[in-house]
mmCIF file of C-alpha atoms and ligand atoms in Angstrom:
data_model
loop_
_atom_site.group_PDB
_atom_site.id
_atom_site.type_symbol
_atom_site.label_atom_id
_atom_site.label_comp_id
_atom_site.label_asym_id
_atom_site.label_seq_id
_atom_site.Cartn_x
_atom_site.Cartn_y
_atom_site.Cartn_z
ATOM 1 C CA UNK A 1 -27.646 19.625 -71.773
ATOM 2 C CA UNK A 2 -29.477 21.226 -68.907
ATOM 3 C CA UNK A 3 -32.521 21.078 -66.654
ATOM 4 C CA UNK A 4 -35.718 23.101 -66.437
ATOM 5 C CA UNK A 5 -38.161 23.836 -63.638
ATOM 6 C CA UNK A 6 -36.767 23.964 -60.103
ATOM 7 C CA UNK A 7 -37.338 25.790 -56.848
ATOM 8 C CA UNK A 8 -34.883 27.317 -54.376
ATOM 9 C CA UNK A 9 -35.106 28.553 -50.786
ATOM 10 C CA UNK A 10 -36.698 31.691 -52.243
ATOM 11 C CA UNK A 11 -39.934 29.693 -52.709
ATOM 12 C CA UNK A 12 -40.681 26.121 -51.654
ATOM 13 C CA UNK A 13 -37.318 24.500 -52.413
ATOM 14 C CA UNK A 14 -34.568 23.798 -49.878
ATOM 15 C CA UNK A 15 -31.360 24.750 -51.723
ATOM 16 C CA UNK A 16 -29.631 28.014 -52.533
ATOM 17 C CA UNK A 17 -28.921 28.952 -56.152
ATOM 18 C CA UNK A 18 -25.221 28.236 -55.568
ATOM 19 C CA UNK A 19 -25.854 24.798 -54.070
ATOM 20 C CA UNK A 20 -28.203 23.847 -56.890
ATOM 21 C CA UNK A 21 -25.660 24.978 -59.493
ATOM 22 C CA UNK A 22 -23.000 22.832 -57.776
ATOM 23 C CA UNK A 23 -25.239 19.770 -57.944
ATOM 24 C CA UNK A 24 -25.838 20.455 -61.623
ATOM 25 C CA UNK A 25 -22.107 20.714 -62.223
ATOM 26 C CA UNK A 26 -21.530 17.392 -60.457
ATOM 27 C CA UNK A 27 -24.049 15.866 -62.844
ATOM 28 C CA UNK A 28 -22.188 17.295 -65.845
ATOM 29 C CA UNK A 29 -24.958 19.707 -66.819
ATOM 30 C CA UNK A 30 -24.162 22.933 -68.689
ATOM 31 C CA UNK A 31 -27.133 25.104 -67.736
ATOM 32 C CA UNK A 32 -30.271 25.270 -65.630
ATOM 33 C CA UNK A 33 -33.225 27.579 -65.156
ATOM 34 C CA UNK A 34 -34.531 28.437 -61.689
ATOM 35 C CA UNK A 35 -38.319 28.893 -61.564
ATOM 36 C CA UNK A 36 -39.429 29.972 -58.092
ATOM 37 C CA UNK A 37 -43.140 30.601 -57.587
ATOM 38 C CA UNK A 38 -44.468 34.030 -58.610
ATOM 39 C CA UNK A 39 -41.321 36.105 -58.250
ATOM 40 C CA UNK A 40 -37.899 36.807 -59.733
ATOM 41 C CA UNK A 41 -36.039 37.283 -56.472
ATOM 42 C CA UNK A 42 -32.967 35.316 -57.585
ATOM 43 C CA UNK A 43 -32.805 37.523 -60.689
ATOM 44 C CA UNK A 44 -33.238 40.734 -58.686
ATOM 45 C CA UNK A 45 -30.423 39.647 -56.363
ATOM 46 C CA UNK A 46 -28.205 39.123 -59.423
ATOM 47 C CA UNK A 47 -27.819 35.412 -58.767
ATOM 48 C CA UNK A 48 -27.724 34.479 -62.459
ATOM 49 C CA UNK A 49 -24.581 33.829 -64.476
ATOM 50 C CA UNK A 50 -21.679 31.448 -64.225
ATOM 51 C CA UNK A 51 -21.231 28.966 -61.388
ATOM 52 C CA UNK A 52 -18.247 26.728 -62.174
ATOM 53 C CA UNK A 53 -19.087 25.172 -65.539
ATOM 54 C CA UNK A 54 -22.812 25.869 -65.302
ATOM 55 C CA UNK A 55 -24.893 28.785 -66.601
ATOM 56 C CA UNK A 56 -27.727 29.724 -64.245
ATOM 57 C CA UNK A 57 -30.741 31.491 -65.773
ATOM 58 C CA UNK A 58 -33.704 32.789 -63.820
ATOM 59 C CA UNK A 59 -37.331 32.383 -64.830
ATOM 60 C CA UNK A 60 -40.418 31.946 -62.681
ATOM 61 C CA UNK A 61 -43.356 29.594 -62.187
ATOM 62 C CA UNK A 62 -46.445 31.802 -62.149
ATOM 63 C CA UNK A 63 -48.934 30.193 -59.768
ATOM 64 C CA UNK A 64 -48.516 28.534 -56.390
ATOM 65 C CA UNK A 65 -50.522 26.470 -53.907
ATOM 66 C CA UNK A 66 -53.233 29.115 -53.784
ATOM 67 C CA UNK A 67 -53.202 29.789 -57.519
ATOM 68 C CA UNK A 68 -53.809 26.759 -59.754
ATOM 69 C CA UNK A 69 -52.849 26.901 -63.453
ATOM 70 C CA UNK A 70 -49.074 27.092 -63.177
ATOM 71 C CA UNK A 71 -47.161 28.716 -66.041
ATOM 72 C CA UNK A 72 -43.376 28.492 -66.415
ATOM 73 C CA UNK A 73 -42.194 31.840 -67.743
ATOM 74 C CA UNK A 74 -38.761 32.397 -69.277
ATOM 75 C CA UNK A 75 -36.943 35.414 -70.660
ATOM 76 C CA UNK A 76 -38.741 38.020 -68.527
ATOM 77 C CA UNK A 77 -37.187 40.483 -66.083
ATOM 78 C CA UNK A 78 -40.434 41.736 -64.574
ATOM 79 C CA UNK A 79 -43.627 39.995 -63.546
ATOM 80 C CA UNK A 80 -47.045 40.150 -65.219
ATOM 81 C CA UNK A 81 -49.484 42.327 -63.319
ATOM 82 C CA UNK A 82 -52.252 39.747 -63.282
ATOM 83 C CA UNK A 83 -52.220 36.064 -62.443
ATOM 84 C CA UNK A 84 -55.444 35.232 -64.222
ATOM 85 C CA UNK A 85 -54.173 32.372 -66.444
ATOM 86 C CA UNK A 86 -55.218 33.808 -69.817
ATOM 87 C CA UNK A 87 -53.992 37.291 -68.982
ATOM 88 C CA UNK A 88 -50.692 36.142 -67.473
ATOM 89 C CA UNK A 89 -49.886 34.112 -70.593
ATOM 90 C CA UNK A 90 -50.546 37.194 -72.736
ATOM 91 C CA UNK A 91 -48.525 39.394 -70.383
ATOM 92 C CA UNK A 92 -45.485 37.098 -70.534
ATOM 93 C CA UNK A 93 -45.524 37.506 -74.332
ATOM 94 C CA UNK A 94 -45.935 41.288 -73.971
ATOM 95 C CA UNK A 95 -42.937 41.376 -71.624
ATOM 96 C CA UNK A 96 -40.819 39.714 -74.338
ATOM 97 C CA UNK A 97 -40.787 36.274 -72.740
ATOM 98 C CA UNK A 98 -42.316 32.891 -73.466
ATOM 99 C CA UNK A 99 -43.633 30.076 -71.376
ATOM 100 C CA UNK A 100 -44.987 26.607 -70.901
ATOM 101 C CA UNK A 101 -47.964 25.378 -68.946
ATOM 102 C CA UNK A 102 -46.654 23.251 -66.075
ATOM 103 C CA UNK A 103 -47.821 19.699 -65.179
ATOM 104 C CA UNK A 104 -51.036 20.152 -67.260
ATOM 105 C CA UNK A 105 -52.743 16.879 -66.323
ATOM 106 C CA UNK A 106 -51.518 16.473 -62.772
ATOM 107 C CA UNK A 107 -53.550 13.875 -60.833
ATOM 108 C CA UNK A 108 -53.080 13.273 -57.107
ATOM 109 C CA UNK A 109 -55.747 11.756 -54.929
ATOM 110 C CA UNK A 110 -54.062 9.614 -52.250
ATOM 111 C CA UNK A 111 -52.643 12.366 -50.030
ATOM 112 C CA UNK A 112 -54.850 15.246 -48.994
ATOM 113 C CA UNK A 113 -51.835 17.403 -48.200
ATOM 114 C CA UNK A 114 -50.620 17.107 -51.800
ATOM 115 C CA UNK A 115 -53.481 18.262 -54.038
ATOM 116 C CA UNK A 116 -53.040 18.359 -57.842
ATOM 117 C CA UNK A 117 -52.539 21.554 -59.855
ATOM 118 C CA UNK A 118 -53.715 20.734 -63.390
ATOM 119 C CA UNK A 119 -54.095 23.327 -66.155
ATOM 120 C CA UNK A 120 -57.685 24.291 -66.958
ATOM 121 C CA UNK A 121 -57.394 27.469 -69.061
ATOM 122 C CA UNK A 122 -56.903 25.740 -72.418
ATOM 123 C CA UNK A 123 -58.109 28.808 -74.314
ATOM 124 C CA UNK A 124 -54.977 30.738 -73.233
ATOM 125 C CA UNK A 125 -52.450 31.411 -76.039
ATOM 126 C CA UNK A 126 -49.529 29.660 -74.269
ATOM 127 C CA UNK A 127 -46.312 28.989 -76.195
ATOM 128 C CA UNK A 128 -45.448 25.602 -74.795
ATOM 129 C CA UNK A 129 -46.447 22.707 -72.626
ATOM 130 C CA UNK A 130 -44.556 20.625 -70.096
ATOM 131 C CA UNK A 131 -45.140 17.182 -71.578
ATOM 132 C CA UNK A 132 -43.348 15.335 -68.768
ATOM 133 C CA UNK A 133 -42.876 16.454 -65.151
ATOM 134 C CA UNK A 134 -40.723 14.224 -62.987
ATOM 135 C CA UNK A 135 -42.189 15.173 -59.612
ATOM 136 C CA UNK A 136 -45.797 14.968 -60.822
ATOM 137 C CA UNK A 137 -45.315 11.441 -62.135
ATOM 138 C CA UNK A 138 -43.682 10.343 -58.909
ATOM 139 C CA UNK A 139 -46.455 11.752 -56.718
ATOM 140 C CA UNK A 140 -49.209 10.447 -58.995
ATOM 141 C CA UNK A 141 -48.353 6.840 -58.341
ATOM 142 C CA UNK A 142 -47.614 7.353 -54.656
ATOM 143 C CA UNK A 143 -49.738 5.375 -52.179
ATOM 144 C CA UNK A 144 -49.539 4.753 -48.438
ATOM 145 C CA UNK A 145 -48.265 1.224 -49.168
ATOM 146 C CA UNK A 146 -45.559 2.024 -51.727
ATOM 147 C CA UNK A 147 -44.302 5.345 -50.368
ATOM 148 C CA UNK A 148 -41.117 4.035 -48.691
ATOM 149 C CA UNK A 149 -40.173 2.004 -51.774
ATOM 150 C CA UNK A 150 -40.756 5.130 -53.873
ATOM 151 C CA UNK A 151 -38.608 7.223 -51.557
ATOM 152 C CA UNK A 152 -35.784 4.691 -51.907
ATOM 153 C CA UNK A 153 -36.024 4.361 -55.703
ATOM 154 C CA UNK A 154 -37.353 7.752 -56.760
ATOM 155 C CA UNK A 155 -36.575 7.574 -60.458
ATOM 156 C CA UNK A 156 -38.103 4.139 -61.096
ATOM 157 C CA UNK A 157 -41.545 5.701 -61.374
ATOM 158 C CA UNK A 158 -40.460 7.685 -64.419
ATOM 159 C CA UNK A 159 -42.093 5.782 -67.274
ATOM 160 C CA UNK A 160 -43.092 8.382 -69.870
ATOM 161 C CA UNK A 161 -45.258 11.446 -70.470
ATOM 162 C CA UNK A 162 -48.951 11.416 -69.638
ATOM 163 C CA UNK A 163 -50.915 10.146 -72.668
ATOM 164 C CA UNK A 164 -53.577 12.843 -72.264
ATOM 165 C CA UNK A 165 -50.859 15.513 -72.403
ATOM 166 C CA UNK A 166 -49.337 14.033 -75.561
ATOM 167 C CA UNK A 167 -52.766 13.851 -77.191
ATOM 168 C CA UNK A 168 -53.624 17.470 -76.513
ATOM 169 C CA UNK A 169 -50.102 18.567 -77.535
ATOM 170 C CA UNK A 170 -50.530 16.886 -80.949
ATOM 171 C CA UNK A 171 -53.959 18.473 -81.372
ATOM 172 C CA UNK A 172 -52.636 21.928 -80.481
ATOM 173 C CA UNK A 173 -49.814 21.625 -82.999
ATOM 174 C CA UNK A 174 -52.342 21.043 -85.775
ATOM 175 C CA UNK A 175 -53.416 24.652 -85.183
ATOM 176 C CA UNK A 176 -50.197 26.449 -84.108
ATOM 177 C CA UNK A 177 -46.656 25.538 -83.037
ATOM 178 C CA UNK A 178 -46.637 24.512 -79.357
ATOM 179 C CA UNK A 179 -43.231 23.606 -77.931
ATOM 180 C CA UNK A 180 -42.900 20.570 -75.651
ATOM 181 C CA UNK A 181 -40.637 20.608 -72.586
ATOM 182 C CA UNK A 182 -39.601 18.176 -69.875
ATOM 183 C CA UNK A 183 -39.205 19.455 -66.308
ATOM 184 C CA UNK A 184 -37.717 18.089 -63.114
ATOM 185 C CA UNK A 185 -39.775 20.325 -60.780
ATOM 186 C CA UNK A 186 -37.031 19.956 -58.174
ATOM 187 C CA UNK A 187 -37.686 21.110 -54.596
ATOM 188 C CA UNK A 188 -35.600 18.689 -52.481
ATOM 189 C CA UNK A 189 -38.396 18.675 -49.889
ATOM 190 C CA UNK A 190 -38.129 17.203 -46.415
ATOM 191 C CA UNK A 191 -40.944 14.763 -45.731
ATOM 192 C CA UNK A 192 -41.775 13.899 -42.088
ATOM 193 C CA UNK A 193 -41.711 10.145 -41.327
ATOM 194 C CA UNK A 194 -42.408 8.081 -38.184
ATOM 195 C CA UNK A 195 -44.813 10.678 -36.807
ATOM 196 C CA UNK A 196 -42.434 13.481 -37.524
ATOM 197 C CA UNK A 197 -39.477 12.010 -35.604
ATOM 198 C CA UNK A 198 -37.336 12.037 -38.753
ATOM 199 C CA UNK A 199 -37.312 13.944 -41.961
ATOM 200 C CA UNK A 200 -36.677 12.180 -45.227
ATOM 201 C CA UNK A 201 -35.357 14.282 -48.072
ATOM 202 C CA UNK A 202 -37.569 13.612 -51.071
ATOM 203 C CA UNK A 203 -35.333 13.841 -54.117
ATOM 204 C CA UNK A 204 -32.101 15.624 -53.558
ATOM 205 C CA UNK A 205 -31.547 18.067 -56.456
ATOM 206 C CA UNK A 206 -28.694 15.860 -57.625
ATOM 207 C CA UNK A 207 -31.000 12.855 -57.916
ATOM 208 C CA UNK A 208 -33.569 14.751 -59.937
ATOM 209 C CA UNK A 209 -30.898 16.203 -62.210
ATOM 210 C CA UNK A 210 -30.271 12.597 -63.315
ATOM 211 C CA UNK A 211 -33.831 12.338 -64.613
ATOM 212 C CA UNK A 212 -35.436 14.598 -67.246
ATOM 213 C CA UNK A 213 -32.735 16.519 -69.064
ATOM 214 C CA UNK A 214 -33.167 18.966 -71.930
ATOM 215 C CA UNK A 215 -30.770 18.742 -74.887
ATOM 216 C CA UNK A 216 -30.466 21.914 -76.949
ATOM 217 C CA UNK A 217 -29.852 21.824 -80.700
ATOM 218 C CA UNK A 218 -27.590 24.837 -81.121
ATOM 219 C CA UNK A 219 -26.120 26.054 -84.430
ATOM 220 C CA UNK A 220 -22.914 27.070 -82.543
ATOM 221 C CA UNK A 221 -21.479 25.520 -79.358
ATOM 222 C CA UNK A 222 -22.799 27.076 -76.150
ATOM 223 C CA UNK A 223 -20.695 30.123 -75.260
ATOM 224 C CA UNK A 224 -18.639 29.495 -72.124
ATOM 225 C CA UNK A 225 -17.531 33.001 -71.209
ATOM 226 C CA UNK A 226 -20.214 35.604 -71.989
ATOM 227 C CA UNK A 227 -23.495 35.327 -70.072
ATOM 228 C CA UNK A 228 -25.480 37.540 -72.453
ATOM 229 C CA UNK A 229 -24.548 35.364 -75.417
ATOM 230 C CA UNK A 230 -25.143 32.055 -73.596
ATOM 231 C CA UNK A 231 -28.446 33.332 -72.160
ATOM 232 C CA UNK A 232 -29.617 34.275 -75.655
ATOM 233 C CA UNK A 233 -28.497 30.941 -77.125
ATOM 234 C CA UNK A 234 -30.323 28.911 -74.465
ATOM 235 C CA UNK A 235 -33.530 30.963 -74.512
ATOM 236 C CA UNK A 236 -33.710 31.110 -78.324
ATOM 237 C CA UNK A 237 -33.371 27.329 -78.607
ATOM 238 C CA UNK A 238 -35.961 26.767 -75.872
ATOM 239 C CA UNK A 239 -38.396 29.293 -77.329
ATOM 240 C CA UNK A 240 -38.228 27.786 -80.829
ATOM 241 C CA UNK A 241 -38.437 24.146 -79.833
ATOM 242 C CA UNK A 242 -34.869 23.427 -80.920
ATOM 243 C CA UNK A 243 -34.392 20.807 -78.234
ATOM 244 C CA UNK A 244 -35.481 17.374 -77.096
ATOM 245 C CA UNK A 245 -36.184 15.897 -73.695
ATOM 246 C CA UNK A 246 -34.628 12.727 -72.334
ATOM 247 C CA UNK A 247 -34.894 10.537 -69.257
ATOM 248 C CA UNK A 248 -31.206 10.270 -68.386
ATOM 249 C CA UNK A 249 -31.801 7.320 -66.060
ATOM 250 C CA UNK A 250 -32.423 5.224 -69.183
ATOM 251 C CA UNK A 251 -29.255 6.362 -70.942
ATOM 252 C CA UNK A 252 -27.181 9.250 -72.231
ATOM 253 C CA UNK A 253 -29.254 10.772 -75.040
ATOM 254 C CA UNK A 254 -26.552 12.962 -76.574
ATOM 255 C CA UNK A 255 -26.419 12.415 -80.319
ATOM 256 C CA UNK A 256 -30.148 11.896 -80.862
ATOM 257 C CA UNK A 257 -31.339 13.525 -84.094
ATOM 258 C CA UNK A 258 -34.698 13.859 -85.826
ATOM 259 C CA UNK A 259 -34.197 15.540 -89.174
ATOM 260 C CA UNK A 260 -36.552 16.245 -92.065
ATOM 261 C CA UNK A 261 -35.140 16.918 -95.515
ATOM 262 C CA UNK A 262 -37.218 18.523 -98.238
ATOM 263 C CA UNK A 263 -35.882 19.927 -101.496
ATOM 264 C CA UNK A 264 -32.304 19.322 -100.314
ATOM 265 C CA UNK A 265 -32.766 21.453 -97.171
ATOM 266 C CA UNK A 266 -32.424 19.908 -93.692
ATOM 267 C CA UNK A 267 -34.780 20.965 -90.905
ATOM 268 C CA UNK A 268 -34.866 20.345 -87.153
ATOM 269 C CA UNK A 269 -38.024 20.454 -85.005
ATOM 270 C CA UNK A 270 -39.982 22.560 -84.537
ATOM 271 C CA UNK A 271 -40.286 23.470 -88.198
ATOM 272 C CA UNK A 272 -43.348 23.924 -90.340
ATOM 273 C CA UNK A 273 -43.064 22.329 -93.792
ATOM 274 C CA UNK A 274 -45.499 22.154 -96.679
ATOM 275 C CA UNK A 275 -46.910 18.862 -97.935
ATOM 276 C CA UNK A 276 -46.661 17.907 -101.573
ATOM 277 C CA UNK A 277 -42.959 17.505 -102.151
ATOM 278 C CA UNK A 278 -41.585 14.355 -100.491
ATOM 279 C CA UNK A 279 -40.126 14.801 -97.020
ATOM 280 C CA UNK A 280 -37.378 12.416 -95.893
ATOM 281 C CA UNK A 281 -37.498 11.871 -92.130
ATOM 282 C CA UNK A 282 -34.438 10.453 -90.427
ATOM 283 C CA UNK A 283 -34.033 9.492 -86.777
ATOM 284 C CA UNK A 284 -30.740 8.565 -85.138
ATOM 285 C CA UNK A 285 -30.399 7.391 -81.533
ATOM 286 C CA UNK A 286 -27.135 6.884 -79.631
ATOM 287 C CA UNK A 287 -28.036 3.385 -78.370
ATOM 288 C CA UNK A 288 -30.196 0.528 -79.587
ATOM 289 C CA UNK A 289 -33.788 1.342 -78.647
ATOM 290 C CA UNK A 290 -37.416 1.132 -79.775
ATOM 291 C CA UNK A 291 -38.072 4.140 -81.996
ATOM 292 C CA UNK A 292 -41.648 5.233 -82.675
ATOM 293 C CA UNK A 293 -42.511 7.697 -85.422
ATOM 294 C CA UNK A 294 -45.851 9.274 -84.533
ATOM 295 C CA UNK A 295 -48.182 11.132 -86.896
ATOM 296 C CA UNK A 296 -51.166 13.016 -85.473
ATOM 297 C CA UNK A 297 -50.885 10.960 -82.297
ATOM 298 C CA UNK A 298 -50.925 7.587 -84.133
ATOM 299 C CA UNK A 299 -48.000 5.189 -84.436
ATOM 300 C CA UNK A 300 -46.780 5.410 -88.040
ATOM 301 C CA UNK A 301 -43.665 3.269 -87.877
ATOM 302 C CA UNK A 302 -41.816 1.311 -85.193
ATOM 303 C CA UNK A 303 -38.195 0.190 -85.419
ATOM 304 C CA UNK A 304 -35.916 -1.545 -82.957
ATOM 305 C CA UNK A 305 -32.399 -0.308 -83.584
ATOM 306 C CA UNK A 306 -30.420 2.912 -83.817
ATOM 307 C CA UNK A 307 -32.049 4.597 -86.793
ATOM 308 C CA UNK A 308 -35.307 5.036 -88.662
ATOM 309 C CA UNK A 309 -36.086 6.395 -92.112
ATOM 310 C CA UNK A 310 -39.466 7.322 -93.505
ATOM 311 C CA UNK A 311 -40.707 9.213 -96.529
ATOM 312 C CA UNK A 312 -43.959 11.109 -96.655
ATOM 313 C CA UNK A 313 -45.715 13.891 -98.480
ATOM 314 C CA UNK A 314 -48.754 13.859 -96.194
ATOM 315 C CA UNK A 315 -49.695 16.735 -93.909
ATOM 316 C CA UNK A 316 -49.680 16.086 -90.164
ATOM 317 C CA UNK A 317 -47.775 16.441 -86.917
ATOM 318 C CA UNK A 318 -44.731 14.166 -86.921
ATOM 319 C CA UNK A 319 -42.728 13.465 -83.798
ATOM 320 C CA UNK A 320 -40.572 10.746 -82.271
ATOM 321 C CA UNK A 321 -40.778 8.772 -79.034
ATOM 322 C CA UNK A 322 -37.922 6.460 -78.036
ATOM 323 C CA UNK A 323 -38.159 3.696 -75.421
ATOM 324 C CA UNK A 324 -35.672 1.335 -73.790
ATOM 325 C CA UNK A 325 -37.005 -1.680 -71.893
ATOM 326 C CA UNK A 326 -40.528 -0.231 -72.089
ATOM 327 C CA UNK A 327 -39.425 2.967 -70.342
ATOM 328 C CA UNK A 328 -39.742 6.360 -72.012
ATOM 329 C CA UNK A 329 -36.330 7.722 -72.976
ATOM 330 C CA UNK A 330 -36.349 10.473 -75.630
ATOM 331 C CA UNK A 331 -39.241 12.686 -76.769
ATOM 332 C CA UNK A 332 -38.689 15.033 -79.708
ATOM 333 C CA UNK A 333 -40.475 18.196 -80.638
ATOM 334 C CA UNK A 334 -42.635 17.864 -83.765
ATOM 335 C CA UNK A 335 -42.465 18.747 -87.429
ATOM 336 C CA UNK A 336 -45.676 20.395 -88.575
ATOM 337 C CA UNK A 337 -46.445 19.508 -92.184
ATOM 338 C CA UNK A 338 -49.247 21.717 -93.437
ATOM 339 C CA UNK A 339 -51.443 21.059 -96.440
ATOM 340 C CA UNK A 340 -49.975 22.833 -99.487
ATOM 341 C CA UNK A 341 -53.498 23.237 -100.958
ATOM 342 C CA UNK A 342 -54.463 25.404 -97.973
ATOM 343 C CA UNK A 343 -51.471 27.735 -98.304
ATOM 344 C CA UNK A 344 -52.215 30.949 -100.148
HETATM 345 ZN ZN1 ZN B 401 -46.319 23.867 -60.232
HETATM 346 ZN ZN1 ZN B 402 -42.780 23.739 -59.793
#
């Protein structure tokens, strides 16, 4: 497992690549992707590769405080020429990469110094969407009265993805595959308190690495010695939606599976299947939890336990949400079941 979306000293974070990799190793993570704003400086300095037991990959977050519409771009080694949102999305594809719109429904209104950066260019042909951003959710609920409690218990505010984001994600998948990601958006910022007399570190990297983790579904174990191979394995799985996101604070999500079987063949999300022949959906979770099977944004089946089974031949977007004690835990990518009558 690994973590996506974080900033170093090269943009508005406070840690070096090496320090961040060490924190990830202490948390038992296998990989991470650095996404500084609007540049690939860490890549150009050759700061990717192996740090202890962790693979460090370099991407970028296109957009910054002056440029709304932030796009997380992976698998590129040069930057798009334009930062117009539609054009930059197209350019990332042209450069051989892929990306996800970051914190698409960000809402912040209590602190003037922390304005929101929602996504507005919905016509852009983006590949993916960040369905859950740890920092955004924390800031969204922040008020002048609860801020010290929130600083002390930073991960308690992590309840689940924004409902508006999930709704639009389901709608998008009816038209084309759109991969869902979770992101920590780690900066480890210093926040001035008591009129600037002290600085409080908001979320050490290590704290955030305990929150939204990404679990890859790899056909072979992640290579531990060759960066080119590991890089390709990680990026291919991320690009194709062969992964799921989990809030680690709720529990270790290793072992979660959402499988669809049709005609004796097993599929993992994201896969596009054809309706008609019965599809057997199976969900397995590593601990007792509340499992929701969702179709086109609506709850189709709810089970409390460690597994769920469902049969269907209906078209639609099927995905799984798992909760423990009313807190969001695991969010799968979807199966897209398209109407067989509409296919050729
Ligand atoms: Zn951003
Ligand atoms: Zn960011």
